[in-house]
Short mmCIF file of C-alpha atoms and ligand atoms in Angstrom, two decimals:
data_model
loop_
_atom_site.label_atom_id
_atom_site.label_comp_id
_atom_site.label_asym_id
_atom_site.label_seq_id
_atom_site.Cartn_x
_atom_site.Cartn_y
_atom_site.Cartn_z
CA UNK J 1 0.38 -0.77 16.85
CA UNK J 2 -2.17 -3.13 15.42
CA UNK J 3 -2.63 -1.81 11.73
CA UNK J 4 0.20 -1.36 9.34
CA UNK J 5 -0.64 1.96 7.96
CA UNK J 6 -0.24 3.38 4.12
CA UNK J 7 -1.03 6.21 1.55
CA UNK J 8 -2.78 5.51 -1.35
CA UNK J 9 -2.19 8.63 -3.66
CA UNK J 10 -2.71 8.27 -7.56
CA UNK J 11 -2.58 10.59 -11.27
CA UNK J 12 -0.73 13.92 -9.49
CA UNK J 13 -0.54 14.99 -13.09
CA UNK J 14 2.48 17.30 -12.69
CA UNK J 15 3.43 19.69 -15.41
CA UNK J 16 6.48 21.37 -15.74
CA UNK J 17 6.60 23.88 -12.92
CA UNK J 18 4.97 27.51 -13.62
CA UNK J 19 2.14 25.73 -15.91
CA UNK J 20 -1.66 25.21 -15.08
CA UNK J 21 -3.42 22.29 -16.14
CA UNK J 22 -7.37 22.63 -16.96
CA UNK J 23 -6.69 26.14 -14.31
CA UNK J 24 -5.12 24.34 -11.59
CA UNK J 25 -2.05 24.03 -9.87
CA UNK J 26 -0.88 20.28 -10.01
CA UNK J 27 2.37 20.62 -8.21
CA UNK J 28 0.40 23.27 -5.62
CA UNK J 29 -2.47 20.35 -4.48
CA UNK J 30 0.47 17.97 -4.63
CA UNK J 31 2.66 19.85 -1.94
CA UNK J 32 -0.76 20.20 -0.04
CA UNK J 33 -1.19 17.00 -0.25
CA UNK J 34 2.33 16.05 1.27
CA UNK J 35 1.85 18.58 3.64
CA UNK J 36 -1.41 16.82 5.18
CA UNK J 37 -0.01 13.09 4.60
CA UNK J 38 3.70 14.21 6.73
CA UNK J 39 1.65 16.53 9.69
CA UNK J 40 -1.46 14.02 9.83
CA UNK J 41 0.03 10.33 9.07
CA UNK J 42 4.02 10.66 9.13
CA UNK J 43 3.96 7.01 10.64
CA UNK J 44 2.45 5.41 7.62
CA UNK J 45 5.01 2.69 6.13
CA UNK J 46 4.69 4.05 2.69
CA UNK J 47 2.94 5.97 0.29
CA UNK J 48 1.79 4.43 -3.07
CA UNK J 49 0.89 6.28 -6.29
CA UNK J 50 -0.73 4.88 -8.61
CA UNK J 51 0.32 6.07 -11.86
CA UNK J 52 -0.36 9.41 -14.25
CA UNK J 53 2.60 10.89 -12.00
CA UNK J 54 3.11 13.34 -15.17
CA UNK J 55 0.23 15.10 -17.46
CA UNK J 56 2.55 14.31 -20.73
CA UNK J 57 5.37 12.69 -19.21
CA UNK J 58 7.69 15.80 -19.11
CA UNK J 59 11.18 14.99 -17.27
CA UNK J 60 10.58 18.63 -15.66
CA UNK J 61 6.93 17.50 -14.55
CA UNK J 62 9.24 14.25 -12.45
CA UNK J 63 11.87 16.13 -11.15
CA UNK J 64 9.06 18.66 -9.35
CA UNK J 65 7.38 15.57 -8.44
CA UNK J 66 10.57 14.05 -7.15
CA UNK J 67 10.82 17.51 -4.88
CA UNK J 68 7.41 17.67 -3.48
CA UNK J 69 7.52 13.67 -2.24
CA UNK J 70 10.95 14.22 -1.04
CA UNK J 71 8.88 16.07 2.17
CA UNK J 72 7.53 12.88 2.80
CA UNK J 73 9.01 11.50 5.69
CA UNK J 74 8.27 7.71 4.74
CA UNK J 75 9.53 6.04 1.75
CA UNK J 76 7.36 6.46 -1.76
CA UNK J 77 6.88 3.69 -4.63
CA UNK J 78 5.99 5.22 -7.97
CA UNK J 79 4.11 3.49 -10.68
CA UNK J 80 3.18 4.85 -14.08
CA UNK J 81 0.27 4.99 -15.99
CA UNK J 82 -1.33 6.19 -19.48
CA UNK J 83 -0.11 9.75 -19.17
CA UNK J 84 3.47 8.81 -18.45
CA UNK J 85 6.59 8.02 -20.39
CA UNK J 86 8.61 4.99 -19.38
CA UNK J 87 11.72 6.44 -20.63
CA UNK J 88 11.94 10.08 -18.43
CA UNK J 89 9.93 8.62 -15.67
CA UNK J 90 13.42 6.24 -15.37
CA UNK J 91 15.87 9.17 -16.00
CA UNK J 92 14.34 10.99 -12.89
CA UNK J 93 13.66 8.86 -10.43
CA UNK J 94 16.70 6.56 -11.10
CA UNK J 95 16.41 3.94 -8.61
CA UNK J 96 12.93 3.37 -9.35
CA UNK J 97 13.09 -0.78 -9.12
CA UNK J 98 11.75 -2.12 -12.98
CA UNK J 99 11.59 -6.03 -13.71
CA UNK J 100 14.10 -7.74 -16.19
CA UNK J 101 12.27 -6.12 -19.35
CA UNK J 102 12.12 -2.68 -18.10
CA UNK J 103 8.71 -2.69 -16.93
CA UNK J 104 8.22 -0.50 -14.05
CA UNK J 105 7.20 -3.47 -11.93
CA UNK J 106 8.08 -4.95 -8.66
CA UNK J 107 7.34 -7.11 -5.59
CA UNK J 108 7.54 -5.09 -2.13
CA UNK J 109 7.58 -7.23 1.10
CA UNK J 110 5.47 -5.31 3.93
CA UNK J 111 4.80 -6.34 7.70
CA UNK J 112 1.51 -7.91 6.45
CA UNK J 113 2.35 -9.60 3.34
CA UNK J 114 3.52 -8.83 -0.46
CA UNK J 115 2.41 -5.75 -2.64
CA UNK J 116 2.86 -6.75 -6.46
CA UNK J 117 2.76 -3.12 -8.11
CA UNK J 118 2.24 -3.61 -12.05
CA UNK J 119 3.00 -1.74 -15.07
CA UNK J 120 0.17 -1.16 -17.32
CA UNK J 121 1.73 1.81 -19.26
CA UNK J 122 1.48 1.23 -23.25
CA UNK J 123 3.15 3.95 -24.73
CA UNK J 124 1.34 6.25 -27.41
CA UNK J 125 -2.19 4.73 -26.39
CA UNK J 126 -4.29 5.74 -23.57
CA UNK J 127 -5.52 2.45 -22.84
CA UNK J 128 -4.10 0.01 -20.17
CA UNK J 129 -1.82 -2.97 -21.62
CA UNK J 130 -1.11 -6.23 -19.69
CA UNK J 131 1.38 -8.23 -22.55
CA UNK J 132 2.56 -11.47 -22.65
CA UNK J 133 5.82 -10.44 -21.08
CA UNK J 134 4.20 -8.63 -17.93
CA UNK J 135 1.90 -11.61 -17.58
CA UNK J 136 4.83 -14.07 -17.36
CA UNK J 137 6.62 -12.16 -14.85
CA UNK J 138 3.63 -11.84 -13.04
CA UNK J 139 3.18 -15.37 -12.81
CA UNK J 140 6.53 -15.53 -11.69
CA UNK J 141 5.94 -13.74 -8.86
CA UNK J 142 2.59 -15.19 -7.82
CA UNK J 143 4.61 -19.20 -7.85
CA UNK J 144 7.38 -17.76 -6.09
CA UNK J 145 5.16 -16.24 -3.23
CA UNK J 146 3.18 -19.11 -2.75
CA UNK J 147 0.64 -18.88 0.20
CA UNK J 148 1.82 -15.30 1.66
CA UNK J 149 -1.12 -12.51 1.58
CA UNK J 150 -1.23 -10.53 -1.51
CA UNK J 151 -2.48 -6.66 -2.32
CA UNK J 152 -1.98 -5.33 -5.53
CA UNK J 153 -1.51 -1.71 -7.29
CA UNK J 154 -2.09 -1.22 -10.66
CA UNK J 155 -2.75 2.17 -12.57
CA UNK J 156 -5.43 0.87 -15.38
CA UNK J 157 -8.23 -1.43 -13.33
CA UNK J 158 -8.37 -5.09 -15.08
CA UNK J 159 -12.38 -4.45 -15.03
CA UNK J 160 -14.88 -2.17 -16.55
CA UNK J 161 -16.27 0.62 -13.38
CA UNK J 162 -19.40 1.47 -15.26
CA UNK J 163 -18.19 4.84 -16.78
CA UNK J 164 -18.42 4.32 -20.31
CA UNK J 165 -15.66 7.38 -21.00
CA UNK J 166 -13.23 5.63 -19.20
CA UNK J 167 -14.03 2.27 -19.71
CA UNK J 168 -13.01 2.80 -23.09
CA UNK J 169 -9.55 3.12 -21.93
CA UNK J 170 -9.24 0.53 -19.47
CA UNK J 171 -7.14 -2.54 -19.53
CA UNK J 172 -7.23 -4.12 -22.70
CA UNK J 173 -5.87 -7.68 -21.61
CA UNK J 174 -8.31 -8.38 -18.86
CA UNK J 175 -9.11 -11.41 -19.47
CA UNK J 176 -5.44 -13.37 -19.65
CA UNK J 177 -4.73 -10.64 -16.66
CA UNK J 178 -7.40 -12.73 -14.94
CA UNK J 179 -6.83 -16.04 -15.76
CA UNK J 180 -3.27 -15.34 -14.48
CA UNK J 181 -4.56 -14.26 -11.03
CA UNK J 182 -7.37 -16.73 -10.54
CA UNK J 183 -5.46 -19.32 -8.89
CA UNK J 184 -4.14 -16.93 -5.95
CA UNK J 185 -7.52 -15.10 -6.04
CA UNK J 186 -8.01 -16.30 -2.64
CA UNK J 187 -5.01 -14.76 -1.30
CA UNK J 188 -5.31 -11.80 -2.79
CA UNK J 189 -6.70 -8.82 0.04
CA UNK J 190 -7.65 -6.14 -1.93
CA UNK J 191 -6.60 -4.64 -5.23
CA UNK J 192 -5.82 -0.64 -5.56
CA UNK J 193 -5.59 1.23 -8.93
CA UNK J 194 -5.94 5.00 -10.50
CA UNK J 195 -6.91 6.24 -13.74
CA UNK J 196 -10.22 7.10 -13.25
CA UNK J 197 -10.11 10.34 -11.05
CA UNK J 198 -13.25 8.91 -9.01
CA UNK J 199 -13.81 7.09 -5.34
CA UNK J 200 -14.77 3.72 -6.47
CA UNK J 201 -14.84 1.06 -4.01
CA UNK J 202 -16.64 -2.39 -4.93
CA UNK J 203 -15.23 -6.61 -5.66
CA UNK J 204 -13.97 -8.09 -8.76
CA UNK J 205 -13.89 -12.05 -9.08
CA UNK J 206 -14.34 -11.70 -5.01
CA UNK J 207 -11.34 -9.14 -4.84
CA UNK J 208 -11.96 -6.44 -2.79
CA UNK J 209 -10.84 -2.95 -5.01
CA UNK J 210 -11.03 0.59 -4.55
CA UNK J 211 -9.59 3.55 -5.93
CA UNK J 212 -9.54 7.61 -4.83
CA UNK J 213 -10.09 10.86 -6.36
CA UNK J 214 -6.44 12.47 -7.82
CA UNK J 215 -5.39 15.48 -6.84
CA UNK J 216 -5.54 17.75 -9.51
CA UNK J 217 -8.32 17.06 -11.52
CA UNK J 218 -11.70 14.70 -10.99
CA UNK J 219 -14.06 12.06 -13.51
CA UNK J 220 -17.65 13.66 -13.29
CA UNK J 221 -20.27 10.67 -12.29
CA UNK J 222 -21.87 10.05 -15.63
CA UNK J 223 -22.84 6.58 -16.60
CA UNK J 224 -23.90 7.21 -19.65
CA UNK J 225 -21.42 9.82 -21.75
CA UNK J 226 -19.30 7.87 -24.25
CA UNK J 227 -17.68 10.31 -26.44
CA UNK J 228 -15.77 12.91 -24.00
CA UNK J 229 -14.21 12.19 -20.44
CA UNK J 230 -16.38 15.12 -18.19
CA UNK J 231 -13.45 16.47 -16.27
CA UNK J 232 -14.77 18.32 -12.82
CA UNK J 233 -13.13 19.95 -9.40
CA UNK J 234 -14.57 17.55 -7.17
CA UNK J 235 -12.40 17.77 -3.71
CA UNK J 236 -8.91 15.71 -3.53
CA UNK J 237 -7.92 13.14 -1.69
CA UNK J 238 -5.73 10.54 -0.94
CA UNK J 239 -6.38 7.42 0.93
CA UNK J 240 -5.42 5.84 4.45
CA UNK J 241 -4.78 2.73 4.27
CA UNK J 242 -5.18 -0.06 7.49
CA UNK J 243 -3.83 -3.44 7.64
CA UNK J 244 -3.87 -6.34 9.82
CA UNK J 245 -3.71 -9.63 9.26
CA UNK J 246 -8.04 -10.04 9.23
CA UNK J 247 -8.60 -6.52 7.25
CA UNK J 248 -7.68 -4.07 4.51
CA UNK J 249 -9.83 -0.72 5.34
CA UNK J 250 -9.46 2.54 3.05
CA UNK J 251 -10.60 5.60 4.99
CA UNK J 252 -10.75 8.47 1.75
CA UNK J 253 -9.10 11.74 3.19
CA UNK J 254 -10.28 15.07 0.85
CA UNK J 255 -6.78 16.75 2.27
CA UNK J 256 -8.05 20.39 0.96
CA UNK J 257 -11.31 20.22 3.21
CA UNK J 258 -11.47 22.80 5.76
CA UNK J 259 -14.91 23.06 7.16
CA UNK J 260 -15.32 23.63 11.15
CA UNK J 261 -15.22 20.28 13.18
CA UNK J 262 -17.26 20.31 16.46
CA UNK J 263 -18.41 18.05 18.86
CA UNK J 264 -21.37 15.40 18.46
FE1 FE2 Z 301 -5.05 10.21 -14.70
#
């Protein structure tokens, strides 16, 4: 087959099982989810989440999490964001790979290149932290790989998306995060991250990004309210994801849809 073929899937929220969160069922759109990923795309490579895996980082919350994605029939790599915690994120999913300090951090080799999946979890603080220590290991990795294709998964974007709400909360070291990165810039395909709950699709320092509605719970389009995040119940998705050695492309799949097809 030409493409290499992925999920992109980010902030499931989970609660502990029986609970609602803002009057949905998190662990209910994440099995439908699964259900449409393993009937409509079981030969994607992998599936990637982005991060917010749990609404307050309950190790209940990550072992019904760990259940629903265990339908998947191709492997899943986890990363955590804002609303996780570090500590019973690694007492569930125990093989979870983390880098030297802990960080839930790694390098995955795919047909097509390298995907460096960061940790920008901070715990206590809603914003996105890139520290001295993460910085160095990503370094690391970006000398060791040397002139091999890059993609790279994040939960926090490194860059404001023009929602003041949840810029607020974005990625407080941006700026050493990019200074990092500018010298492989170039190899770099396209950049995937979470957190906001909204399609956004656009380039950063000339890398591609995008990111996909969650699957509980959506950001509102307002580019203007500061003081409150305006939750809504836009549709779900996840992402497709299509790779060759010339292209990323992100198809964005709302997995609850159900309106009649017919022919054009
Ligand atoms: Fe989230």
């Amino acid at each position: 087959m030409r493409w290499t073929k992925w999920i992109h899937l980010t902030d499931t929220h989970l609660v502990p099982p029986g609970q609602l969160l803002y009057g949905s069922d998190p662990q209910a759109r994440v099995h439908a989810a699964v259900s449409s990923i393993a009937a409509e795309h079981p030969d994607a490579q992998f599936c990637l989440v982005t991060g917010d895996l749990a609404h307050l980082g309950e190790p209940s919350a990550y072992v019904a999490l760990q259940r629903a994605l265990a339908e998947l029939p191709m492997p899943v790599h986890l990363l955590i964001g804002n609303h996780d915690d570090r500590v019973a994120f690694r007492e569930t999913f125990l093989g979870a790979p983390v880098d030297d300090s802990g960080y839930v951090q790694q390098v995955m080799r795919f047909g097509s290149g390298l995907m460096l999946m960061l940790d920008t979890n901070e715990p206590g603080v809603a914003h996105g932290v890139y520290c001295a220590r993460r910085l160095k290991w990503l370094a690391a990795q970006l000398q060791f790989s040397r002139d091999e294709p890059l993609w790279i998964a994040m939960h926090h974007p490194p860059f404001d998306v023009g929602l003041p709400s949840m810029d607020a909360i974005g990625l407080r070291d941006a700026q050493a995060f990019a200074e990092v990165l500018a010298p492989h810039r170039h190899r770099v395909r396209h950049l995937f991250f979470g957190h906001v709950h909204r399609p956004i699709s656009g380039s950063w320092q000339g890398i591609p990004f995008s990111t996909v509605r969650a699957t509980n719970h959506q950001v509102a389009l307002d580019l203007h309210l500061a003081h409150e995040i305006p939750g809504s119940f836009e549709p779900p998705a996840y992402a497709v994801v299509l790779v060759d050695p010339h292209q990323t492309l992100v198809h964005n799949h709302d997995f609850l849809d159900d309106s009649r097809r017919f022919a054009l």
